[in-house]
Amino acid sequence: MAAASAMVVPSSEMPSEEQLITQEPKEANSTTAQKKSKQRKRGPRGPRRCHANCRGDSFATYFRRVLKQVHQGFSLSQESVSVMDSMFHDILDRIATEAGCLTRYAKRVTITSRDIQMALRLLLPGKMGKLAESRGANATLRTSLCAIWQQRK
């Protein structure tokens, strides 16, 4: 009983909600707060600039490079690049989602190249799926062979 009564605090000693709201927070050391804010705003190459549509995950440069390899004199409008970019993001999202589902069905935690192959086979119809699977398998093989060669050097 004594322990229970010691835990109870009289209502006069407890601050009310109004007192909690009206209390101003304690001021931190102003110099350290200014230093931290400067460190956040400044990157390794100067102050960071935030652009309106700088998502950082656009494939626009790759579309232009591939088009330049295939057809030298052609160019892409901004709208066509935007459409292709959103389509590419959508397809990658679908593949990743399907591969994640396949991984969960197999009660594993890691998405493997086999899961990606199966997701492609399920998502893309007919010959397109087979072509994508073979190209992906070749790219995976090439990447793993390059990694083995670099380890030997």
Coordinates of N, CA and C in Angstrom, one line a residue:
M1 N 0.8 -1.2 0.0 CA 0.0 0.0 0.0 C 0.9 1.3 0.0
A2 N 1.9 1.2 0.8 CA 2.8 2.4 0.9 C 3.4 2.7 -0.5
A3 N 3.8 1.7 -1.2 CA 4.4 1.9 -2.5 C 3.4 2.4 -3.5
A4 N 2.1 2.0 -3.4 CA 1.1 2.5 -4.3 C 0.8 3.9 -4.0
S5 N 0.7 4.3 -2.7 CA 0.4 5.7 -2.4 C 1.6 6.6 -2.7
A6 N 2.8 6.1 -2.7 CA 4.0 6.9 -3.1 C 4.0 7.2 -4.6
M7 N 3.4 6.4 -5.4 CA 3.4 6.6 -6.8 C 2.3 7.7 -7.2
V8 N 1.3 7.9 -6.4 CA 0.3 8.8 -6.7 C 0.8 10.2 -6.4
V9 N 0.7 11.1 -7.4 CA 1.1 12.5 -7.2 C -0.1 13.4 -7.0
P10 N -0.1 14.2 -6.1 CA -1.3 15.1 -5.9 C -1.5 16.0 -7.2
S11 N -2.8 16.3 -7.5 CA -3.1 17.0 -8.7 C -2.5 18.4 -8.7
S12 N -2.3 19.0 -7.6 CA -1.7 20.3 -7.5 C -0.3 20.4 -8.0
E13 N 0.5 19.2 -7.9 CA 1.9 19.2 -8.3 C 2.0 18.8 -9.8
M14 N 1.0 18.1 -10.3 CA 1.0 17.8 -11.7 C 0.7 19.0 -12.6
P15 N 1.4 19.2 -13.7 CA 1.1 20.3 -14.6 C -0.2 20.0 -15.4
S16 N -1.0 20.9 -15.6 CA -2.2 20.8 -16.4 C -1.9 20.8 -17.9
E17 N -2.8 20.5 -18.7 CA -2.6 20.5 -20.2 C -2.3 21.9 -20.6
E18 N -2.9 22.9 -20.1 CA -2.7 24.3 -20.5 C -1.3 24.7 -20.1
Q19 N -0.8 24.3 -19.0 CA 0.6 24.6 -18.6 C 1.6 23.9 -19.5
L20 N 1.3 22.7 -19.9 CA 2.2 22.0 -20.8 C 2.3 22.7 -22.2
I21 N 1.1 23.1 -22.7 CA 1.1 23.8 -24.0 C 1.7 25.1 -24.0
T22 N 1.5 25.9 -22.9 CA 2.1 27.3 -22.9 C 3.5 27.3 -22.5
Q23 N 4.1 26.2 -22.0 CA 5.5 26.2 -21.7 C 6.3 26.3 -22.9
E24 N 7.3 27.1 -23.0 CA 8.2 27.2 -24.2 C 9.3 26.2 -24.0
P25 N 9.7 25.6 -25.1 CA 10.8 24.6 -25.0 C 12.1 25.3 -24.6
K26 N 12.9 24.5 -24.0 CA 14.2 25.0 -23.6 C 15.1 25.3 -24.8
E27 N 15.8 26.4 -24.8 CA 16.6 26.8 -25.9 C 17.9 26.0 -25.9
A28 N 18.2 25.5 -27.0 CA 19.5 24.8 -27.2 C 20.6 25.8 -27.4
N29 N 21.8 25.3 -27.3 CA 22.9 26.2 -27.5 C 22.8 26.7 -29.0
S30 N 22.7 28.0 -29.2 CA 22.4 28.5 -30.5 C 23.6 28.2 -31.5
T31 N 24.8 28.2 -31.0 CA 25.9 28.0 -32.0 C 25.9 26.6 -32.5
T32 N 25.6 25.6 -31.7 CA 25.6 24.2 -32.2 C 24.4 24.0 -33.1
A33 N 23.3 24.6 -32.8 CA 22.1 24.5 -33.7 C 22.5 25.1 -35.1
Q34 N 23.2 26.2 -35.1 CA 23.5 26.9 -36.4 C 24.5 26.0 -37.1
K35 N 25.5 25.4 -36.5 CA 26.4 24.6 -37.1 C 25.8 23.4 -37.8
K36 N 24.8 22.8 -37.0 CA 24.2 21.6 -37.6 C 23.3 22.0 -38.8
S37 N 22.7 23.1 -38.8 CA 21.8 23.5 -39.9 C 22.7 23.8 -41.1
K38 N 23.9 24.4 -40.9 CA 24.8 24.6 -42.0 C 25.3 23.3 -42.6
Q39 N 25.6 22.3 -41.7 CA 26.1 21.1 -42.2 C 25.1 20.4 -43.1
R40 N 23.8 20.5 -42.7 CA 22.8 19.8 -43.5 C 22.6 20.5 -44.9
K41 N 22.7 21.8 -44.9 CA 22.5 22.5 -46.2 C 23.6 22.4 -47.1
R42 N 24.8 22.2 -46.6 CA 26.0 22.2 -47.5 C 26.5 20.8 -47.8
G43 N 26.6 20.5 -49.1 CA 27.1 19.2 -49.5 C 28.6 19.3 -49.7
P44 N 29.2 18.2 -50.2 CA 30.6 18.2 -50.4 C 31.1 19.1 -51.5
R45 N 30.2 19.4 -52.4 CA 30.6 20.3 -53.5 C 29.9 21.7 -53.4
G46 N 29.6 22.1 -52.2 CA 28.9 23.4 -52.1 C 27.5 23.2 -51.6
P47 N 26.7 24.3 -51.6 CA 25.3 24.2 -51.1 C 24.5 23.4 -52.1
R48 N 23.6 22.6 -51.5 CA 22.7 21.8 -52.4 C 21.6 22.6 -53.0
R49 N 21.3 22.3 -54.2 CA 20.2 23.1 -54.8 C 19.1 22.0 -55.1
C50 N 17.9 22.4 -54.8 CA 16.8 21.5 -55.0 C 16.0 21.9 -56.2
H51 N 16.0 21.1 -57.2 CA 15.3 21.4 -58.4 C 13.9 20.8 -58.3
A52 N 13.0 21.4 -59.1 CA 11.6 21.0 -58.9 C 11.3 19.6 -59.3
N53 N 11.8 19.1 -60.5 CA 11.5 17.8 -60.9 C 12.8 16.9 -61.0
C54 N 13.6 17.1 -60.0 CA 14.9 16.3 -60.0 C 14.6 15.0 -59.1
R55 N 14.1 14.0 -59.8 CA 13.8 12.8 -59.0 C 15.0 11.9 -58.8
G56 N 15.9 12.0 -59.8 CA 17.2 11.2 -59.6 C 17.0 9.8 -60.2
D57 N 15.9 9.4 -60.6 CA 15.7 8.0 -61.1 C 15.0 8.1 -62.5
S58 N 15.5 8.9 -63.4 CA 15.0 9.0 -64.7 C 15.9 8.2 -65.7
F59 N 15.3 7.7 -66.7 CA 16.1 6.9 -67.7 C 16.2 7.7 -68.9
A60 N 16.0 9.0 -68.9 CA 16.1 9.8 -70.1 C 17.4 9.8 -70.8
T61 N 18.5 9.8 -70.1 CA 19.8 9.8 -70.7 C 20.0 8.4 -71.5
Y62 N 19.5 7.4 -70.9 CA 19.7 6.1 -71.5 C 18.8 5.9 -72.8
F63 N 17.6 6.5 -72.8 CA 16.8 6.5 -74.0 C 17.5 7.2 -75.1
R64 N 18.1 8.4 -74.8 CA 18.8 9.1 -75.9 C 20.0 8.4 -76.4
R65 N 20.8 7.8 -75.5 CA 22.0 7.0 -75.9 C 21.6 5.9 -76.8
V66 N 20.6 5.1 -76.5 CA 20.2 4.0 -77.3 C 19.7 4.5 -78.6
L67 N 18.9 5.5 -78.7 CA 18.4 6.1 -79.9 C 19.6 6.6 -80.8
K68 N 20.6 7.1 -80.2 CA 21.7 7.6 -80.9 C 22.5 6.4 -81.6
Q69 N 22.5 5.3 -80.9 CA 23.2 4.1 -81.4 C 22.4 3.5 -82.6
V70 N 21.1 3.5 -82.5 CA 20.2 2.9 -83.5 C 20.0 3.8 -84.7
H71 N 19.5 5.1 -84.4 CA 19.2 6.0 -85.5 C 20.0 7.3 -85.1
Q72 N 21.0 7.6 -85.9 CA 21.9 8.7 -85.6 C 21.2 10.1 -85.6
G73 N 20.4 10.4 -86.6 CA 19.9 11.8 -86.7 C 18.6 12.1 -86.0
F74 N 18.0 11.1 -85.3 CA 16.7 11.3 -84.6 C 16.9 11.9 -83.2
S75 N 15.8 12.5 -82.7 CA 15.8 13.0 -81.4 C 14.5 12.7 -80.7
L76 N 14.4 12.9 -79.4 CA 13.2 12.6 -78.7 C 12.6 13.9 -78.1
S77 N 11.3 14.1 -78.1 CA 10.7 15.3 -77.5 C 10.7 15.0 -76.0
Q78 N 10.5 16.1 -75.2 CA 10.4 15.9 -73.8 C 9.2 15.1 -73.4
E79 N 8.1 15.3 -74.1 CA 6.9 14.5 -73.8 C 7.0 13.0 -74.0
S80 N 7.7 12.7 -75.1 CA 7.9 11.3 -75.5 C 8.9 10.6 -74.4
V81 N 9.9 11.4 -74.0 CA 10.8 10.9 -73.0 C 10.0 10.6 -71.7
S82 N 9.1 11.5 -71.3 CA 8.3 11.4 -70.1 C 7.4 10.2 -70.2
V83 N 6.8 9.9 -71.4 CA 5.9 8.8 -71.5 C 6.7 7.5 -71.4
M84 N 7.9 7.4 -72.1 CA 8.7 6.2 -72.0 C 9.2 6.0 -70.6
D85 N 9.6 7.1 -69.9 CA 10.1 6.9 -68.6 C 9.1 6.4 -67.6
S86 N 7.8 6.9 -67.7 CA 6.8 6.4 -66.9 C 6.4 5.0 -67.2
M87 N 6.4 4.6 -68.5 CA 6.2 3.2 -68.9 C 7.2 2.3 -68.3
F88 N 8.5 2.7 -68.4 CA 9.6 1.9 -68.0 C 9.5 1.7 -66.4
H89 N 9.2 2.8 -65.7 CA 9.1 2.7 -64.3 C 7.9 1.7 -63.9
D90 N 6.8 1.8 -64.7 CA 5.7 0.9 -64.4 C 6.0 -0.5 -64.6
I91 N 6.7 -0.8 -65.7 CA 7.1 -2.2 -66.0 C 8.1 -2.7 -64.9
L92 N 9.0 -1.9 -64.5 CA 10.0 -2.4 -63.5 C 9.3 -2.6 -62.2
D93 N 8.3 -1.7 -61.9 CA 7.6 -1.9 -60.6 C 6.8 -3.2 -60.6
R94 N 6.1 -3.5 -61.8 CA 5.4 -4.7 -61.9 C 6.3 -6.0 -61.8
I95 N 7.4 -5.9 -62.4 CA 8.4 -7.0 -62.3 C 8.8 -7.2 -60.9
A96 N 9.2 -6.1 -60.2 CA 9.7 -6.2 -58.8 C 8.6 -6.8 -57.9
T97 N 7.3 -6.3 -58.1 CA 6.2 -6.8 -57.3 C 6.0 -8.3 -57.5
E98 N 6.0 -8.7 -58.7 CA 5.7 -10.1 -59.0 C 6.9 -11.0 -58.5
A99 N 8.1 -10.5 -58.7 CA 9.2 -11.3 -58.2 C 9.2 -11.4 -56.6
G100 N 8.8 -10.3 -56.0 CA 8.6 -10.3 -54.5 C 7.6 -11.3 -54.1
C101 N 6.5 -11.3 -54.8 CA 5.4 -12.3 -54.5 C 5.9 -13.7 -54.7
L102 N 6.6 -14.0 -55.8 CA 7.2 -15.3 -56.0 C 8.2 -15.7 -54.9
T103 N 9.0 -14.7 -54.4 CA 9.9 -15.0 -53.3 C 9.2 -15.3 -52.0
R104 N 8.1 -14.6 -51.8 CA 7.3 -14.9 -50.6 C 6.6 -16.2 -50.6
Y105 N 6.1 -16.6 -51.8 CA 5.5 -17.9 -52.0 C 6.5 -19.0 -51.6
A106 N 7.8 -18.8 -52.0 CA 8.8 -19.8 -51.8 C 9.4 -19.7 -50.4
K107 N 8.8 -18.8 -49.6 CA 9.3 -18.6 -48.2 C 10.8 -18.3 -48.1
R108 N 11.2 -17.4 -49.0 CA 12.5 -16.9 -48.9 C 12.5 -15.4 -48.7
V109 N 13.7 -14.8 -48.5 CA 13.8 -13.4 -48.2 C 14.5 -12.6 -49.4
T110 N 15.3 -13.3 -50.1 CA 16.0 -12.7 -51.2 C 15.4 -12.9 -52.6
I111 N 15.3 -11.9 -53.4 CA 14.9 -12.1 -54.7 C 16.1 -12.5 -55.6
T112 N 16.0 -13.6 -56.3 CA 17.1 -14.1 -57.1 C 16.8 -13.8 -58.5
S113 N 17.8 -14.1 -59.4 CA 17.6 -13.9 -60.8 C 16.5 -14.8 -61.4
R114 N 16.4 -16.0 -60.8 CA 15.3 -16.9 -61.2 C 13.9 -16.4 -61.0
D115 N 13.8 -15.7 -59.8 CA 12.5 -15.0 -59.5 C 12.2 -13.9 -60.6
I116 N 13.2 -13.2 -61.0 CA 13.0 -12.1 -62.0 C 12.6 -12.8 -63.3
Q117 N 13.3 -13.9 -63.7 CA 13.0 -14.6 -64.9 C 11.5 -15.1 -64.9
M118 N 11.1 -15.7 -63.8 CA 9.7 -16.2 -63.7 C 8.7 -15.0 -63.8
A119 N 9.1 -13.9 -63.1 CA 8.2 -12.8 -63.2 C 8.0 -12.2 -64.6
L120 N 9.1 -12.2 -65.3 CA 9.1 -11.7 -66.7 C 8.3 -12.7 -67.5
R121 N 8.4 -14.0 -67.3 CA 7.7 -15.0 -68.1 C 6.2 -14.8 -67.8
L122 N 5.8 -14.5 -66.6 CA 4.4 -14.3 -66.2 C 3.8 -13.0 -66.7
L123 N 4.6 -12.0 -66.7 CA 4.1 -10.6 -67.1 C 4.1 -10.3 -68.6
L124 N 5.1 -10.7 -69.3 CA 5.2 -10.4 -70.7 C 4.7 -11.5 -71.6
P125 N 3.9 -11.2 -72.5 CA 3.2 -12.3 -73.3 C 4.1 -12.9 -74.4
G126 N 4.0 -14.2 -74.6 CA 4.6 -14.9 -75.7 C 6.1 -14.7 -76.0
K127 N 6.3 -14.3 -77.3 CA 7.7 -14.2 -77.7 C 8.5 -13.1 -77.0
M128 N 7.7 -12.0 -76.6 CA 8.4 -10.9 -75.9 C 8.9 -11.4 -74.5
G129 N 8.2 -12.2 -73.9 CA 8.7 -12.8 -72.6 C 9.9 -13.7 -72.8
K130 N 9.8 -14.5 -73.8 CA 11.0 -15.4 -74.1 C 12.2 -14.6 -74.4
L131 N 12.1 -13.6 -75.3 CA 13.2 -12.7 -75.7 C 13.8 -12.0 -74.5
A132 N 12.9 -11.4 -73.6 CA 13.4 -10.7 -72.5 C 14.1 -11.7 -71.5
E133 N 13.6 -12.9 -71.4 CA 14.2 -13.9 -70.5 C 15.6 -14.2 -71.0
S134 N 15.7 -14.5 -72.3 CA 17.0 -14.8 -72.9 C 18.0 -13.7 -72.8
R135 N 17.6 -12.5 -73.1 CA 18.5 -11.3 -72.9 C 18.9 -11.1 -71.5
G136 N 18.0 -11.3 -70.6 CA 18.3 -11.1 -69.2 C 19.3 -12.2 -68.7
A137 N 19.1 -13.4 -69.1 CA 20.0 -14.5 -68.8 C 21.4 -14.2 -69.3
N138 N 21.5 -13.7 -70.5 CA 22.8 -13.4 -71.1 C 23.5 -12.3 -70.3
A139 N 22.7 -11.2 -70.0 CA 23.3 -10.1 -69.2 C 23.7 -10.6 -67.8
T140 N 23.0 -11.5 -67.2 CA 23.4 -12.0 -65.9 C 24.6 -12.8 -66.0
L141 N 24.7 -13.6 -67.0 CA 25.9 -14.5 -67.2 C 27.1 -13.6 -67.5
R142 N 27.0 -12.5 -68.4 CA 28.1 -11.6 -68.7 C 28.6 -10.9 -67.4
T143 N 27.6 -10.5 -66.6 CA 28.0 -9.7 -65.3 C 28.7 -10.6 -64.4
S144 N 28.2 -11.9 -64.2 CA 28.9 -12.8 -63.3 C 30.3 -13.2 -63.8
L145 N 30.4 -13.3 -65.1 CA 31.7 -13.7 -65.7 C 32.7 -12.5 -65.5
C146 N 32.3 -11.3 -65.7 CA 33.1 -10.1 -65.5 C 33.6 -10.0 -64.0
A147 N 32.7 -10.4 -63.1 CA 33.1 -10.3 -61.7 C 34.1 -11.4 -61.4
I148 N 34.0 -12.6 -62.0 CA 35.0 -13.6 -61.8 C 36.3 -13.2 -62.3
W149 N 36.3 -12.6 -63.5 CA 37.6 -12.2 -64.2 C 38.3 -11.1 -63.3
Q150 N 37.5 -10.2 -62.8 CA 38.1 -9.1 -61.9 C 38.6 -9.7 -60.6
Q151 N 38.1 -10.8 -60.1 CA 38.6 -11.4 -58.9 C 39.9 -12.0 -59.2
R152 N 40.1 -12.6 -60.3 CA 41.4 -13.3 -60.7 C 42.5 -12.3 -60.9
K153 N 42.2 -11.1 -61.3 CA 43.3 -10.1 -61.5 C 43.9 -9.5 -60.3

